[in-house]
Amino acid sequence: MAEDTASKSEKIIVNTKSGKYPVIIGKTLNFGELTRDVKDACKVVIVSDDVVFPLYGDAVMKGFSKSGYRVNACIIRNGETSKTLSTIEKILEFVAKEELTRTDILVALGGGVVGDITGFAAAIYLRGIDFIQIPTTVLAAVDSSVGGKTGVDLNSGKNIVGAFHQPKAVFCDPNFFGSLTEAVYADGMAEVIKHAMIKDRDMMFALDDLSAAEMCKRNIKIKASVVELDEFDTGIRKILNFGHTVGHAVEVLSDYKISHGSAVSIGMTVISRASENLGLTEEPVLTELTEILKKHKLPVQCDYSSKNLADAALRDKKRSGEKITLVIPKKIGSAELYDLPVEKLESFISKGLEK
Ligand SMILES: NC(=O)c1ccc[n+]([C@@H]2O[C@H](COP(=O)([O-])OP(=O)(O)OC[C@H]3O[C@@H](n4cnc5c(N)ncnc54)[C@H](O)[C@@H]3O)[C@@H](O)[C@H]2O)c1
Ligand SMILES: [Zn+2]
């Protein structure tokens, strides 16, 4: 990972085994011109959702055509319930009708849902074409747009089908955050607080002092540094799943009415409380964590039983054989992986639900 601060925008290079790509962070970015740095003139299909596209679609499309790209847009319904194989099929049919070839490109303009879906469509269309991420939520900017995890949900669980497919570039413009609802903004803060909990104690206590661009930069650096070590999620990358085992269970049990960020917030609280109660932390973390989550308008409890949470979590793909890998906070800013036999998960979670 290298950094280039020469221009007004900032560049972080993400260096994975599958490829090296820039993340450009700055306000009022010229997406068309930036794309010229990574891709010659070609056809572009922008994938966006029915909330984001009416706000920003025209301007982004014009930017691409001015820079010499032939551009069209495929709009999907907003929200997690669109993260399905049928949406993928719709996008693939659209892209095929547009006669995109392997030298053309998809652009994800939206939050984590649009990013995950577009990346997966790009991974499988013609066995893989390039795509660019233009994240429009805090969550997508600080987390999901970097790292190459793409995919969709099945009825039986979240992100069950997918591929590792790194973007060709990520353009992160905090101007998009101006139109986010308070709740969607808060969802992104859950992943920021996750990064702080596992890797960056100082950030945990400096959240109010960071500009949006600085916040993106700091979080993308954390994400990139972990992804570079373990692109395919066989070891240390699992640390990024802090709060996600229980979080995914909460999302599924709520029929996705509880959003990803909110579910992760609940998940981090449950795991931290359980870890403290079981004497696994080096120092107390729960009081500080819950205070900061609440301050950022995130939920810290749910009504599901430990049995329901454990059953839903074990249907999740993160289980490997007879054990499940949890992420345990040691202190604020440091966490470690912890293997638990699957039959102990319910009692572990119950320790995290105690009042
Ligand atoms: N691939 C990864 O590594 C990774 C990491 C974390 C999360 N995720 C996934 O990301 C998804 C959550 O992403 P999300 O929180 O961005 O949700 P989202 O994409 O559903 O966006 C939330 C809502 O905000 C709207 N929106 C987006 N940008 C907007 C803007 N600028 N102004 C106004 N409204 C806007 C969307 O239309 C949507 O209604 C989940 O599916 C989660 O599994 C993936
Ligand atoms: Zn997440």
Tab-separated table of C-alpha atoms and ligand atoms in Angstrom:
chain	number	residue	atom	x	y	z
A	1	MET	CA	0.000	0.000	0.000
A	2	ALA	CA	1.483	3.346	-1.014
A	3	GLU	CA	0.218	6.862	-0.765
A	4	ASP	CA	0.416	9.812	-3.102
A	5	THR	CA	-0.489	13.196	-1.684
A	6	ALA	CA	0.777	15.322	-4.567
A	7	SER	CA	-2.657	16.330	-5.881
A	8	LYS	CA	-5.713	17.744	-4.137
A	9	SER	CA	-7.331	14.358	-4.187
A	10	GLU	CA	-5.505	11.558	-2.458
A	11	LYS	CA	-4.547	8.219	-3.846
A	12	ILE	CA	-4.123	4.941	-1.991
A	13	ILE	CA	-2.833	2.002	-4.007
A	14	VAL	CA	-4.285	-1.364	-3.052
A	15	ASN	CA	-1.845	-4.104	-3.926
A	16	THR	CA	-3.449	-7.546	-4.140
A	17	LYS	CA	-2.305	-10.771	-5.805
A	18	SER	CA	-5.033	-10.341	-8.425
A	19	GLY	CA	-4.046	-6.788	-9.229
A	20	LYS	CA	-3.083	-3.355	-8.086
A	21	TYR	CA	-5.603	-0.536	-8.153
A	22	PRO	CA	-5.990	3.058	-7.049
A	23	VAL	CA	-8.533	4.386	-4.574
A	24	ILE	CA	-8.933	8.107	-5.263
A	25	ILE	CA	-10.436	10.128	-2.423
A	26	GLY	CA	-11.545	13.710	-2.918
A	27	LYS	CA	-14.463	16.060	-3.353
A	28	THR	CA	-16.024	16.785	-6.745
A	29	LEU	CA	-13.996	14.151	-8.552
A	30	ASN	CA	-14.173	14.010	-12.345
A	31	PHE	CA	-15.034	10.316	-12.713
A	32	GLY	CA	-14.746	10.249	-16.512
A	33	GLU	CA	-11.254	11.728	-16.523
A	34	LEU	CA	-10.114	9.518	-13.639
A	35	THR	CA	-11.328	6.479	-15.535
A	36	ARG	CA	-9.109	7.487	-18.480
A	37	ASP	CA	-6.130	6.763	-16.219
A	38	VAL	CA	-7.135	3.106	-15.897
A	39	LYS	CA	-9.157	2.358	-19.026
A	40	ASP	CA	-9.139	3.519	-22.649
A	41	ALA	CA	-12.351	4.702	-24.313
A	42	CYS	CA	-14.892	1.869	-24.310
A	43	LYS	CA	-18.509	1.105	-23.527
A	44	VAL	CA	-19.617	1.755	-19.964
A	45	VAL	CA	-22.724	0.448	-18.202
A	46	ILE	CA	-23.435	2.240	-14.956
A	47	VAL	CA	-25.342	0.093	-12.467
A	48	SER	CA	-27.188	2.157	-9.886
A	49	ASP	CA	-30.347	2.032	-7.804
A	50	ASP	CA	-33.627	3.918	-8.012
A	51	VAL	CA	-32.679	6.304	-5.188
A	52	VAL	CA	-29.112	7.127	-6.197
A	53	PHE	CA	-29.585	7.343	-9.953
A	54	PRO	CA	-32.244	10.108	-9.914
A	55	LEU	CA	-29.921	12.162	-7.677
A	56	TYR	CA	-26.597	11.694	-9.438
A	57	GLY	CA	-27.052	9.561	-12.545
A	58	ASP	CA	-27.234	12.337	-15.167
A	59	ALA	CA	-24.146	14.137	-13.938
A	60	VAL	CA	-22.107	10.947	-13.693
A	61	MET	CA	-23.215	9.773	-17.154
A	62	LYS	CA	-22.367	13.149	-18.703
A	63	GLY	CA	-18.924	13.021	-17.098
A	64	PHE	CA	-18.219	9.671	-18.726
A	65	SER	CA	-19.486	10.702	-22.163
A	66	LYS	CA	-17.468	13.934	-22.071
A	67	SER	CA	-14.387	11.822	-21.484
A	68	GLY	CA	-15.107	9.751	-24.578
A	69	TYR	CA	-17.000	6.750	-23.186
A	70	ARG	CA	-20.237	5.382	-24.677
A	71	VAL	CA	-22.395	5.115	-21.595
A	72	ASN	CA	-25.743	3.628	-20.604
A	73	ALA	CA	-27.345	2.850	-17.230
A	74	CYS	CA	-29.054	-0.155	-15.663
A	75	ILE	CA	-31.189	0.751	-12.656
A	76	ILE	CA	-32.152	-1.709	-9.927
A	77	ARG	CA	-34.477	-1.373	-6.950
A	78	ASN	CA	-32.714	-0.022	-3.867
A	79	GLY	CA	-32.127	-2.088	-0.751
A	80	GLU	CA	-30.766	-5.426	0.428
A	81	THR	CA	-33.724	-7.370	-1.011
A	82	SER	CA	-32.314	-6.627	-4.471
A	83	LYS	CA	-29.143	-8.565	-3.671
A	84	THR	CA	-30.400	-11.672	-5.471
A	85	LEU	CA	-29.510	-13.856	-8.426
A	86	SER	CA	-32.544	-12.541	-10.304
A	87	THR	CA	-31.117	-9.000	-10.148
A	88	ILE	CA	-27.824	-10.390	-11.438
A	89	GLU	CA	-29.645	-12.008	-14.346
A	90	LYS	CA	-31.388	-8.730	-15.167
A	91	ILE	CA	-28.067	-6.870	-15.200
A	92	LEU	CA	-26.372	-9.565	-17.297
A	93	GLU	CA	-29.193	-9.483	-19.868
A	94	PHE	CA	-28.934	-5.692	-20.034
A	95	VAL	CA	-25.186	-5.791	-20.457
A	96	ALA	CA	-25.404	-8.513	-23.108
A	97	LYS	CA	-27.976	-6.455	-25.072
A	98	GLU	CA	-25.573	-3.533	-24.920
A	99	GLU	CA	-23.034	-5.934	-26.432
A	100	LEU	CA	-20.355	-5.241	-23.877
A	101	THR	CA	-17.164	-7.132	-24.568
A	102	ARG	CA	-14.257	-8.065	-22.356
A	103	THR	CA	-12.615	-4.702	-22.969
A	104	ASP	CA	-15.663	-2.761	-21.709
A	105	ILE	CA	-16.513	-1.861	-18.168
A	106	LEU	CA	-19.219	-1.818	-15.499
A	107	VAL	CA	-19.446	1.032	-12.999
A	108	ALA	CA	-21.154	0.621	-9.624
A	109	LEU	CA	-22.738	3.912	-8.574
A	110	GLY	CA	-24.332	3.387	-5.172
A	111	GLY	CA	-24.006	1.882	-1.729
A	112	GLY	CA	-22.744	-1.519	-0.690
A	113	VAL	CA	-25.687	-3.311	-2.269
A	114	VAL	CA	-25.052	-1.871	-5.736
A	115	GLY	CA	-21.307	-2.427	-5.305
A	116	ASP	CA	-21.631	-6.091	-4.283
A	117	ILE	CA	-24.097	-6.850	-7.097
A	118	THR	CA	-22.216	-4.986	-9.823
A	119	GLY	CA	-18.931	-6.558	-8.805
A	120	PHE	CA	-20.451	-10.022	-9.005
A	121	ALA	CA	-22.025	-9.331	-12.416
A	122	ALA	CA	-18.607	-8.096	-13.595
A	123	ALA	CA	-16.941	-11.208	-12.167
A	124	ILE	CA	-19.100	-13.616	-14.177
A	125	TYR	CA	-20.053	-11.757	-17.384
A	126	LEU	CA	-17.894	-13.269	-20.146
A	127	ARG	CA	-15.966	-14.924	-17.286
A	128	GLY	CA	-14.929	-11.554	-15.935
A	129	ILE	CA	-14.772	-7.928	-17.083
A	130	ASP	CA	-13.435	-4.824	-15.366
A	131	PHE	CA	-15.509	-2.731	-12.999
A	132	ILE	CA	-15.127	0.513	-11.108
A	133	GLN	CA	-16.610	1.347	-7.728
A	134	ILE	CA	-18.106	4.790	-7.100
A	135	PRO	CA	-19.382	4.416	-3.524
A	136	THR	CA	-22.188	6.780	-2.494
A	137	THR	CA	-22.753	5.670	1.124
A	138	VAL	CA	-20.317	5.957	4.017
A	139	LEU	CA	-20.410	2.172	4.361
A	140	ALA	CA	-19.440	1.591	0.749
A	141	ALA	CA	-16.753	4.289	0.865
A	142	VAL	CA	-15.047	3.111	4.049
A	143	ASP	CA	-15.497	-0.614	3.573
A	144	SER	CA	-17.323	-2.519	0.837
A	145	SER	CA	-15.908	-0.780	-2.270
A	146	VAL	CA	-12.380	-1.961	-1.426
A	147	GLY	CA	-11.293	-5.582	-1.187
A	148	GLY	CA	-13.029	-7.373	-4.035
A	149	LYS	CA	-15.679	-9.330	-2.154
A	150	THR	CA	-18.724	-9.402	-4.414
A	151	GLY	CA	-21.925	-11.404	-4.289
A	152	VAL	CA	-25.599	-11.799	-3.521
A	153	ASP	CA	-27.833	-13.391	-0.889
A	154	LEU	CA	-29.864	-16.592	-1.070
A	155	ASN	CA	-32.975	-17.317	1.007
A	156	SER	CA	-30.754	-19.487	3.161
A	157	GLY	CA	-28.280	-16.755	4.016
A	158	LYS	CA	-26.364	-13.593	3.233
A	159	ASN	CA	-23.605	-13.378	0.637
A	160	ILE	CA	-23.828	-17.122	-0.019
A	161	VAL	CA	-23.044	-16.758	-3.715
A	162	GLY	CA	-20.185	-14.590	-4.880
A	163	ALA	CA	-16.691	-14.165	-6.183
A	164	PHE	CA	-13.497	-12.397	-5.335
A	165	HIS	CA	-13.172	-9.763	-8.046
A	166	GLN	CA	-11.091	-6.674	-7.379
A	167	PRO	CA	-12.225	-3.384	-8.925
A	168	LYS	CA	-10.088	-1.623	-11.520
A	169	ALA	CA	-10.361	1.566	-9.447
A	170	VAL	CA	-12.410	3.098	-6.637
A	171	PHE	CA	-13.464	6.761	-6.726
A	172	CYS	CA	-14.555	7.963	-3.337
A	173	ASP	CA	-16.235	11.379	-3.260
A	174	PRO	CA	-17.652	12.447	0.131
A	175	ASN	CA	-19.965	14.961	-1.595
A	176	PHE	CA	-22.357	12.011	-2.029
A	177	PHE	CA	-22.820	11.767	1.733
A	178	GLY	CA	-24.774	15.051	1.753
A	179	SER	CA	-27.981	13.329	0.657
A	180	LEU	CA	-27.821	10.307	2.993
A	181	THR	CA	-30.515	9.813	5.613
A	182	GLU	CA	-29.350	9.810	9.210
A	183	ALA	CA	-29.921	6.050	9.407
A	184	VAL	CA	-27.886	5.201	6.297
A	185	TYR	CA	-25.093	7.511	7.445
A	186	ALA	CA	-25.115	5.725	10.814
A	187	ASP	CA	-24.825	2.321	9.081
A	188	GLY	CA	-21.486	3.403	7.669
A	189	MET	CA	-20.314	4.548	11.078
A	190	ALA	CA	-20.824	0.990	12.336
A	191	GLU	CA	-18.067	-0.220	9.964
A	192	VAL	CA	-15.889	2.764	10.933
A	193	ILE	CA	-16.283	1.849	14.606
A	194	LYS	CA	-15.537	-1.788	13.679
A	195	HIS	CA	-12.247	-0.714	12.076
A	196	ALA	CA	-11.416	1.412	15.124
A	197	MET	CA	-12.174	-1.478	17.480
A	198	ILE	CA	-9.919	-3.947	15.680
A	199	LYS	CA	-7.086	-1.712	14.492
A	200	ASP	CA	-7.187	1.963	15.427
A	201	ARG	CA	-7.727	2.996	19.037
A	202	ASP	CA	-6.948	6.657	18.287
A	203	MET	CA	-9.672	6.835	15.649
A	204	MET	CA	-12.223	5.521	18.162
A	205	PHE	CA	-11.735	8.650	20.242
A	206	ALA	CA	-11.252	11.076	17.351
A	207	LEU	CA	-14.347	10.336	15.298
A	208	ASP	CA	-15.775	13.815	15.834
A	209	ASP	CA	-12.590	15.522	14.646
A	210	LEU	CA	-12.173	13.770	11.297
A	211	SER	CA	-13.406	15.301	8.032
A	212	ALA	CA	-15.363	12.903	5.835
A	213	ALA	CA	-12.412	12.608	3.438
A	214	GLU	CA	-9.968	11.891	6.283
A	215	MET	CA	-12.342	9.313	7.691
A	216	CYS	CA	-12.536	7.550	4.315
A	217	LYS	CA	-8.782	7.633	3.907
A	218	ARG	CA	-8.063	6.236	7.333
A	219	ASN	CA	-10.591	3.435	6.999
A	220	ILE	CA	-9.606	2.491	3.462
A	221	LYS	CA	-5.993	2.214	4.631
A	222	ILE	CA	-7.033	-0.201	7.376
A	223	LYS	CA	-9.165	-2.260	5.015
A	224	ALA	CA	-6.498	-2.279	2.283
A	225	SER	CA	-3.740	-3.307	4.673
A	226	VAL	CA	-5.730	-6.352	5.816
A	227	VAL	CA	-6.885	-7.301	2.299
A	228	GLU	CA	-3.310	-7.109	1.021
A	229	LEU	CA	-2.243	-9.670	3.605
A	230	ASP	CA	-5.087	-12.110	2.946
A	231	GLU	CA	-7.035	-11.301	-0.210
A	232	PHE	CA	-8.954	-14.587	-0.250
A	233	ASP	CA	-10.057	-14.570	3.380
A	234	THR	CA	-8.307	-17.688	4.606
A	235	GLY	CA	-6.785	-16.119	7.708
A	236	ILE	CA	-6.285	-12.634	9.064
A	237	ARG	CA	-8.926	-10.998	6.815
A	238	LYS	CA	-11.512	-12.649	9.061
A	239	ILE	CA	-10.637	-9.960	11.617
A	240	LEU	CA	-12.824	-7.621	9.511
A	241	ASN	CA	-15.789	-9.796	10.479
A	242	PHE	CA	-15.861	-8.371	14.001
A	243	GLY	CA	-19.571	-8.177	14.892
A	244	HIS	CA	-20.599	-9.900	11.652
A	245	THR	CA	-21.356	-13.468	12.804
A	246	VAL	CA	-24.151	-12.270	15.058
A	247	GLY	CA	-24.748	-9.296	12.733
A	248	HIS	CA	-25.579	-11.481	9.741
A	249	ALA	CA	-27.869	-13.568	11.943
A	250	VAL	CA	-29.719	-10.406	13.008
A	251	GLU	CA	-30.090	-9.274	9.388
A	252	VAL	CA	-31.499	-12.628	8.294
A	253	LEU	CA	-33.816	-13.028	11.316
A	254	SER	CA	-35.219	-9.538	10.732
A	255	ASP	CA	-35.858	-10.321	7.053
A	256	TYR	CA	-33.353	-7.548	6.311
A	257	LYS	CA	-35.552	-4.958	8.037
A	258	ILE	CA	-32.555	-4.353	10.279
A	259	SER	CA	-29.866	-2.926	7.997
A	260	HIS	CA	-26.332	-4.288	7.730
A	261	GLY	CA	-24.678	-1.507	9.734
A	262	SER	CA	-27.262	-1.646	12.512
A	263	ALA	CA	-26.971	-5.434	12.674
A	264	VAL	CA	-23.170	-5.209	12.880
A	265	SER	CA	-23.549	-2.689	15.695
A	266	ILE	CA	-25.703	-5.164	17.628
A	267	GLY	CA	-23.278	-7.971	16.745
A	268	MET	CA	-20.248	-6.059	18.045
A	269	THR	CA	-22.062	-5.384	21.306
A	270	VAL	CA	-23.095	-9.021	21.800
A	271	ILE	CA	-19.616	-10.410	21.089
A	272	SER	CA	-17.924	-7.792	23.255
A	273	ARG	CA	-20.238	-8.463	26.199
A	274	ALA	CA	-19.779	-12.225	25.856
A	275	SER	CA	-15.992	-11.815	25.629
A	276	GLU	CA	-15.935	-9.655	28.724
A	277	ASN	CA	-18.211	-11.988	30.674
A	278	LEU	CA	-16.039	-14.959	29.722
A	279	GLY	CA	-12.829	-13.172	30.705
A	280	LEU	CA	-11.456	-13.142	27.141
A	281	THR	CA	-10.711	-9.419	26.908
A	282	GLU	CA	-7.572	-7.800	28.300
A	283	GLU	CA	-9.460	-4.756	29.506
A	284	PRO	CA	-13.118	-3.696	29.514
A	285	VAL	CA	-14.392	-2.529	26.109
A	286	LEU	CA	-18.168	-2.769	26.352
A	287	THR	CA	-19.032	0.496	28.101
A	288	GLU	CA	-16.962	2.608	25.726
A	289	LEU	CA	-18.121	0.697	22.652
A	290	THR	CA	-21.836	0.967	23.459
A	291	GLU	CA	-21.512	4.650	24.341
A	292	ILE	CA	-19.871	5.428	21.008
A	293	LEU	CA	-22.347	3.312	19.044
A	294	LYS	CA	-25.297	5.023	20.722
A	295	LYS	CA	-23.768	8.430	20.114
A	296	HIS	CA	-23.721	7.544	16.420
A	297	LYS	CA	-27.377	6.549	16.542
A	298	LEU	CA	-26.736	2.825	16.268
A	299	PRO	CA	-28.696	0.085	18.085
A	300	VAL	CA	-26.936	-2.014	20.746
A	301	GLN	CA	-29.516	-4.694	21.486
A	302	CYS	CA	-32.044	-6.990	19.852
A	303	ASP	CA	-34.870	-9.260	20.953
A	304	TYR	CA	-33.693	-12.497	19.321
A	305	SER	CA	-32.855	-15.466	21.548
A	306	SER	CA	-29.385	-16.958	21.686
A	307	LYS	CA	-30.768	-20.100	20.041
A	308	ASN	CA	-32.245	-18.226	17.089
A	309	LEU	CA	-29.082	-16.182	16.672
A	310	ALA	CA	-26.819	-19.232	16.856
A	311	ASP	CA	-28.946	-21.239	14.393
A	312	ALA	CA	-28.988	-18.375	11.902
A	313	ALA	CA	-25.259	-17.763	12.345
A	314	LEU	CA	-24.465	-21.413	11.716
A	315	ARG	CA	-26.346	-21.342	8.430
A	316	ASP	CA	-23.964	-18.531	7.475
A	317	LYS	CA	-21.018	-19.462	5.275
A	318	LYS	CA	-18.415	-18.383	7.819
A	319	ARG	CA	-18.625	-21.689	9.590
A	320	SER	CA	-15.842	-24.051	8.654
A	321	GLY	CA	-16.455	-27.681	9.516
A	322	GLU	CA	-17.200	-28.193	13.169
A	323	LYS	CA	-15.861	-24.860	14.348
A	324	ILE	CA	-16.713	-21.234	13.798
A	325	THR	CA	-14.176	-18.417	13.878
A	326	LEU	CA	-15.245	-15.463	15.985
A	327	VAL	CA	-13.477	-12.132	16.366
A	328	ILE	CA	-12.845	-11.268	19.993
A	329	PRO	CA	-11.917	-7.752	21.146
A	330	LYS	CA	-8.845	-7.711	23.387
A	331	LYS	CA	-8.997	-3.972	24.062
A	332	ILE	CA	-10.136	-0.982	22.041
A	333	GLY	CA	-7.992	-1.002	18.904
A	334	SER	CA	-7.024	-4.663	19.060
A	335	ALA	CA	-8.826	-7.930	18.374
A	336	GLU	CA	-8.010	-11.538	17.619
A	337	LEU	CA	-9.500	-14.604	15.959
A	338	TYR	CA	-11.041	-17.206	18.251
A	339	ASP	CA	-12.172	-20.668	17.141
A	340	LEU	CA	-15.223	-22.041	18.879
A	341	PRO	CA	-16.797	-25.503	18.436
A	342	VAL	CA	-20.175	-24.931	16.784
A	343	GLU	CA	-22.087	-26.591	19.627
A	344	LYS	CA	-20.778	-23.916	22.014
A	345	LEU	CA	-21.968	-20.948	19.952
A	346	GLU	CA	-25.414	-20.695	21.538
A	347	SER	CA	-24.076	-20.553	25.081
A	348	PHE	CA	-21.373	-18.092	23.974
A	349	ILE	CA	-24.010	-15.779	22.470
A	350	SER	CA	-26.181	-16.125	25.568
A	351	LYS	CA	-23.303	-14.606	27.559
A	352	GLY	CA	-23.535	-11.636	25.228
A	353	LEU	CA	-27.258	-11.131	25.774
A	354	GLU	CA	-27.109	-10.977	29.571
A	355	LYS	CA	-28.253	-7.655	30.951
B	1	LIG	N1	-18.236	-6.442	-0.126
B	1	LIG	C1	-17.884	-6.114	1.087
B	1	LIG	O1	-16.706	-6.226	1.473
B	1	LIG	C2	-18.912	-5.569	2.022
B	1	LIG	C3	-18.509	-4.980	3.237
B	1	LIG	C4	-19.495	-4.422	4.054
B	1	LIG	C5	-20.821	-4.463	3.659
B	1	LIG	N2	-21.170	-5.046	2.483
B	1	LIG	C6	-22.569	-5.064	2.030
B	1	LIG	O2	-22.987	-3.723	1.828
B	1	LIG	C7	-24.417	-3.681	1.924
B	1	LIG	C8	-24.826	-2.469	2.730
B	1	LIG	O3	-24.414	-1.320	2.053
B	1	LIG	P1	-25.076	0.102	2.365
B	1	LIG	O4	-25.206	0.304	3.821
B	1	LIG	O5	-24.318	1.082	1.553
B	1	LIG	O6	-26.560	-0.102	1.844
B	1	LIG	P2	-27.339	0.209	0.473
B	1	LIG	O7	-26.468	0.057	-0.704
B	1	LIG	O8	-28.592	-0.581	0.533
B	1	LIG	O9	-27.707	1.758	0.628
B	1	LIG	C9	-28.579	2.152	1.650
B	1	LIG	C10	-29.674	3.081	1.114
B	1	LIG	O10	-29.106	4.351	0.839
B	1	LIG	C11	-29.476	4.773	-0.471
B	1	LIG	N3	-28.374	5.633	-0.944
B	1	LIG	C12	-27.146	5.244	-1.380
B	1	LIG	N4	-26.373	6.326	-1.616
B	1	LIG	C13	-27.127	7.417	-1.355
B	1	LIG	C14	-26.890	8.806	-1.410
B	1	LIG	N5	-25.683	9.311	-1.733
B	1	LIG	N6	-27.895	9.647	-1.077
B	1	LIG	C15	-29.103	9.151	-0.700
B	1	LIG	N7	-29.385	7.851	-0.611
B	1	LIG	C16	-28.411	6.982	-0.934
B	1	LIG	C17	-29.680	3.498	-1.236
B	1	LIG	O11	-30.527	3.699	-2.350
B	1	LIG	C18	-30.307	2.600	-0.181
B	1	LIG	O12	-31.687	2.855	-0.108
B	1	LIG	C19	-24.843	-4.998	2.552
B	1	LIG	O13	-25.406	-5.817	1.565
B	1	LIG	C20	-23.544	-5.604	3.042
B	1	LIG	O14	-23.580	-7.012	3.060
B	1	LIG	C21	-20.233	-5.588	1.675
B	2	ZN	ZN	-19.968	-5.276	7.119
